[in-house]
GROMACS .gro file of C-alpha atoms in nm:
model
  199
    1TYR     CA    1 -11.610  -5.783  -3.190
    2ASN     CA    2 -11.830  -5.530  -3.399
    3TYR     CA    3 -11.915  -5.272  -3.233
    4SER     CA    4 -11.829  -4.936  -3.324
    5GLY     CA    5 -11.910  -4.680  -3.078
    6ASP     CA    6 -11.782  -4.301  -3.073
    7LEU     CA    7 -11.463  -4.265  -2.922
    8GLY     CA    8 -11.486  -4.098  -2.562
    9GLU     CA    9 -11.780  -4.314  -2.419
   10TRP     CA   10 -11.778  -4.572  -2.169
   11ILE     CA   11 -11.855  -4.873  -2.332
   12HIS     CA   12 -11.998  -5.259  -2.101
   13VAL     CA   13 -11.772  -5.519  -2.240
   14ALA     CA   14 -11.833  -5.902  -2.067
   15ALA     CA   15 -11.676  -6.200  -2.223
   16THR     CA   16 -11.732  -6.543  -2.146
   17PHE     CA   17 -11.604  -6.872  -2.212
   18ASP     CA   18 -11.842  -7.231  -2.126
   19GLY     CA   19 -11.523  -7.492  -2.236
   20THR     CA   20 -11.625  -7.467  -2.566
   21THR     CA   21 -11.824  -7.143  -2.675
   22SER     CA   22 -11.663  -6.780  -2.655
   23ARG     CA   23 -11.918  -6.494  -2.652
   24ILE     CA   24 -11.873  -6.119  -2.645
   25PHE     CA   25 -12.125  -5.902  -2.502
   26VAL     CA   26 -12.104  -5.527  -2.590
   27ASN     CA   27 -12.351  -5.286  -2.372
   28GLY     CA   28 -12.496  -5.580  -2.249
   29THR     CA   29 -12.626  -5.769  -2.578
   30GLU     CA   30 -12.442  -6.052  -2.772
   31ASP     CA   31 -12.209  -5.907  -2.994
   32VAL     CA   32 -12.062  -6.203  -3.139
   33SER     CA   33 -11.951  -6.524  -3.092
   34ALA     CA   34 -11.705  -6.822  -3.112
   35SER     CA   35 -11.727  -7.229  -3.050
   36TYR     CA   36 -11.398  -7.393  -2.991
   37ALA     CA   37 -11.344  -7.812  -2.914
   38PRO     CA   38 -11.406  -7.855  -2.588
   39PHE     CA   39 -11.118  -7.767  -2.355
   40ASN     CA   40 -11.017  -7.620  -1.990
   41ILE     CA   41 -10.824  -7.335  -1.918
   42GLY     CA   42 -10.524  -7.402  -1.843
   43THR     CA   43 -10.263  -7.260  -1.600
   44THR     CA   44  -9.957  -7.064  -1.652
   45SER     CA   45  -9.673  -6.938  -1.419
   46GLY     CA   46  -9.703  -6.570  -1.628
   47ASP     CA   47  -9.892  -6.280  -1.510
   48LEU     CA   48 -10.244  -6.214  -1.616
   49VAL     CA   49 -10.223  -5.901  -1.852
   50ILE     CA   50 -10.534  -5.726  -1.938
   51GLY     CA   51 -10.539  -5.458  -2.158
   52ALA     CA   52 -10.235  -5.579  -2.377
   53VAL     CA   53 -10.092  -5.877  -2.509
   54GLY     CA   54  -9.761  -5.947  -2.327
   55THR     CA   55  -9.618  -5.612  -2.370
   56ILE     CA   56  -9.780  -5.496  -2.724
   57GLN     CA   57 -10.096  -5.409  -2.839
   58ARG     CA   58 -10.177  -5.206  -2.572
   59PHE     CA   59 -10.537  -5.084  -2.470
   60ASN     CA   60 -10.557  -4.702  -2.498
   61GLY     CA   61 -10.797  -4.603  -2.314
   62GLY     CA   62 -10.963  -4.603  -1.949
   63ILE     CA   63 -11.079  -4.952  -1.788
   64ASP     CA   64 -11.306  -4.947  -1.496
   65ASP     CA   65 -11.507  -5.179  -1.221
   66LEU     CA   66 -11.270  -5.488  -1.390
   67ARG     CA   67 -11.424  -5.784  -1.264
   68LEU     CA   68 -11.301  -6.192  -1.307
   69TYR     CA   69 -11.553  -6.487  -1.293
   70GLY     CA   70 -11.446  -6.842  -1.195
   71ARG     CA   71 -11.789  -6.948  -1.469
   72ALA     CA   72 -11.947  -6.843  -1.738
   73LEU     CA   73 -12.240  -6.581  -1.613
   74GLU     CA   74 -12.610  -6.610  -1.830
   75VAL     CA   75 -12.707  -6.376  -2.033
   76SER     CA   76 -12.943  -6.215  -1.802
   77GLU     CA   77 -12.670  -6.149  -1.528
   78ILE     CA   78 -12.490  -5.987  -1.760
   79THR     CA   79 -12.805  -5.777  -1.875
   80ASP     CA   80 -12.804  -5.667  -1.497
   81LEU     CA   81 -12.481  -5.554  -1.484
   82TYR     CA   82 -12.485  -5.357  -1.766
   83SER     CA   83 -12.779  -5.218  -1.621
   84ASN     CA   84 -12.667  -5.140  -1.319
   85ALA     CA   85 -12.279  -5.015  -1.429
   86SER     CA   86 -12.478  -4.752  -1.619
   87ASN     CA   87 -12.636  -4.660  -1.260
   88ILE     CA   88 -12.332  -4.670  -1.023
   89ALA     CA   89 -12.064  -4.424  -1.231
   90ARG     CA   90 -12.247  -4.279  -1.572
   91LYS     CA   91 -12.509  -4.062  -1.448
   92SER     CA   92 -12.351  -3.819  -1.677
   93ASP     CA   93 -12.347  -3.848  -2.053
   94GLY     CA   94 -12.008  -3.652  -2.126
   95SER     CA   95 -11.686  -3.759  -2.066
   96ALA     CA   96 -11.536  -4.045  -1.898
   97LYS     CA   97 -11.284  -3.872  -1.785
   98GLY     CA   98 -11.318  -3.749  -1.401
   99GLN     CA   99 -11.638  -3.883  -1.330
  100ILE     CA  100 -11.522  -4.130  -1.033
  101ILE     CA  101 -11.225  -3.912  -0.851
  102ASP     CA  102 -11.057  -4.175  -0.587
  103GLU     CA  103 -11.110  -4.492  -0.442
  104THR     CA  104 -10.974  -4.611  -0.095
  105GLN     CA  105 -11.064  -4.849   0.167
  106LEU     CA  106 -11.175  -4.564   0.412
  107SER     CA  107 -11.186  -4.219   0.353
  108ILE     CA  108 -11.213  -4.034  -0.014
  109GLU     CA  109 -11.020  -3.688  -0.031
  110GLY     CA  110 -10.953  -3.428  -0.287
  111SER     CA  111 -10.699  -3.144  -0.350
  112GLY     CA  112 -10.740  -2.807  -0.408
  113THR     CA  113 -11.063  -2.704  -0.428
  114ASP     CA  114 -11.202  -3.054  -0.509
  115ALA     CA  115 -11.115  -3.047  -0.111
  116LEU     CA  116 -11.459  -2.965   0.005
  117PHE     CA  117 -11.594  -3.292  -0.191
  118GLY     CA  118 -11.391  -3.543   0.029
  119PHE     CA  119 -11.557  -3.774   0.283
  120LYS     CA  120 -11.483  -4.032   0.527
  121ILE     CA  121 -11.668  -4.307   0.665
  122TYR     CA  122 -11.652  -4.541   0.984
  123PRO     CA  123 -11.642  -4.793   1.134
  124ASN     CA  124 -11.504  -5.006   0.831
  125PRO     CA  125 -11.650  -5.299   0.880
  126VAL     CA  126 -12.016  -5.200   0.998
  127GLU     CA  127 -12.264  -5.376   1.180
  128GLU     CA  128 -12.578  -5.171   1.117
  129GLN     CA  129 -12.491  -4.775   1.133
  130LEU     CA  130 -12.258  -4.607   0.891
  131HIS     CA  131 -12.107  -4.285   0.945
  132ILE     CA  132 -12.025  -4.078   0.599
  133GLN     CA  133 -11.836  -3.765   0.749
  134LEU     CA  134 -11.777  -3.497   0.489
  135ASN     CA  135 -11.549  -3.246   0.448
  136SER     CA  136 -11.797  -2.913   0.410
  137ARG     CA  137 -12.042  -2.822   0.692
  138GLU     CA  138 -12.274  -2.720   0.443
  139GLU     CA  139 -12.680  -2.870   0.491
  140PHE     CA  140 -12.752  -2.942   0.105
  141PRO     CA  141 -12.875  -3.288  -0.030
  142VAL     CA  142 -12.636  -3.525  -0.088
  143GLU     CA  143 -12.756  -3.861  -0.331
  144VAL     CA  144 -12.604  -4.169  -0.151
  145VAL     CA  145 -12.599  -4.492  -0.325
  146VAL     CA  146 -12.510  -4.877  -0.246
  147TYR     CA  147 -12.435  -5.158  -0.414
  148ASP     CA  148 -12.270  -5.527  -0.361
  149MET     CA  149 -12.011  -5.623  -0.568
  150MET     CA  150 -12.257  -5.788  -0.806
  151GLY     CA  151 -12.416  -5.459  -0.914
  152ARG     CA  152 -12.707  -5.500  -0.707
  153GLN     CA  153 -12.873  -5.164  -0.533
  154TYR     CA  154 -12.973  -5.186  -0.176
  155ILE     CA  155 -13.012  -4.777  -0.119
  156ASN     CA  156 -13.070  -4.473  -0.299
  157ARG     CA  157 -13.164  -4.171  -0.111
  158SER     CA  158 -13.090  -3.820  -0.070
  159ALA     CA  159 -12.974  -3.703   0.290
  160VAL     CA  160 -12.898  -3.354   0.395
  161PRO     CA  161 -12.633  -3.368   0.650
  162GLU     CA  162 -12.631  -3.256   1.024
  163ASN     CA  163 -12.307  -3.118   1.138
  164GLY     CA  164 -12.140  -3.256   0.798
  165GLU     CA  165 -12.205  -3.617   0.875
  166ILE     CA  166 -12.476  -3.890   0.750
  167VAL     CA  167 -12.571  -4.189   0.918
  168LEU     CA  168 -12.697  -4.502   0.699
  169ASP     CA  169 -12.899  -4.725   0.928
  170LEU     CA  170 -12.850  -5.058   0.778
  171ALA     CA  171 -13.018  -5.287   0.974
  172PRO     CA  172 -13.363  -5.260   0.785
  173VAL     CA  173 -13.202  -5.319   0.441
  174ARG     CA  174 -13.131  -5.702   0.528
  175MET     CA  175 -12.811  -5.656   0.379
  176ALA     CA  176 -12.569  -6.021   0.386
  177ALA     CA  177 -12.192  -5.967   0.531
  178GLY     CA  178 -11.990  -5.854   0.242
  179THR     CA  179 -11.774  -5.608   0.051
  180TYR     CA  180 -12.051  -5.287  -0.100
  181LEU     CA  181 -11.967  -4.990  -0.296
  182LEU     CA  182 -12.077  -4.649  -0.125
  183ILE     CA  183 -12.145  -4.377  -0.372
  184VAL     CA  184 -12.181  -4.029  -0.299
  185ASP     CA  185 -12.304  -3.771  -0.536
  186GLN     CA  186 -12.227  -3.429  -0.380
  187GLY     CA  187 -12.391  -3.223  -0.689
  188GLN     CA  188 -12.188  -2.954  -0.898
  189GLY     CA  189 -12.083  -3.291  -1.091
  190ARG     CA  190 -11.855  -3.423  -0.763
  191MET     CA  191 -11.932  -3.824  -0.784
  192LYS     CA  192 -11.733  -4.069  -0.539
  193GLN     CA  193 -11.673  -4.413  -0.415
  194VAL     CA  194 -11.532  -4.625  -0.156
  195LYS     CA  195 -11.576  -4.997  -0.080
  196PHE     CA  196 -11.673  -5.064   0.293
  197ILE     CA  197 -11.755  -5.415   0.467
  198LYS     CA  198 -12.059  -5.503   0.609
  199LYS     CA  199 -12.039  -5.732   0.892
   0.00000   0.00000   0.00000
């Protein structure tokens, strides 16, 4: 591809193939394309390898939020993914390292001095009210954001915990059943994420 950005910056890359044309998009914009005689992608018993060609040409960098689709995305979908990906985990223009520290299904807890910035959620799966239990009992504003797996934003609000807990009422948000990404920004550059399931 033709992009030559600075090292140490997050870059959104999307590649599509519709059976005849392959396109590479960098930061939401088509960068290069190539056409081929029509063919279908075959199957193989080998492993899918991302970030290397077999055991050589290994990618030197970080890969975050990798997605595979069973179809070629439309340009508008790629643009939307790029725009929302920038909002999900890249609030800072600083280094790519350390902005999202951990991800698990049920809890995010740091170690050492970072332990104050961990949190747990329950219940998971959830029907109407998602409880976010912070490790700290301090009553300072916390930014809470919820996205679906397509990058669509459902909740973006500031909340002050009561007794170390925030309760998100999902009933009025009209969220379909599925997997969602919860991002909790507790300030001081501490932002963490966890997935949860909405019934």
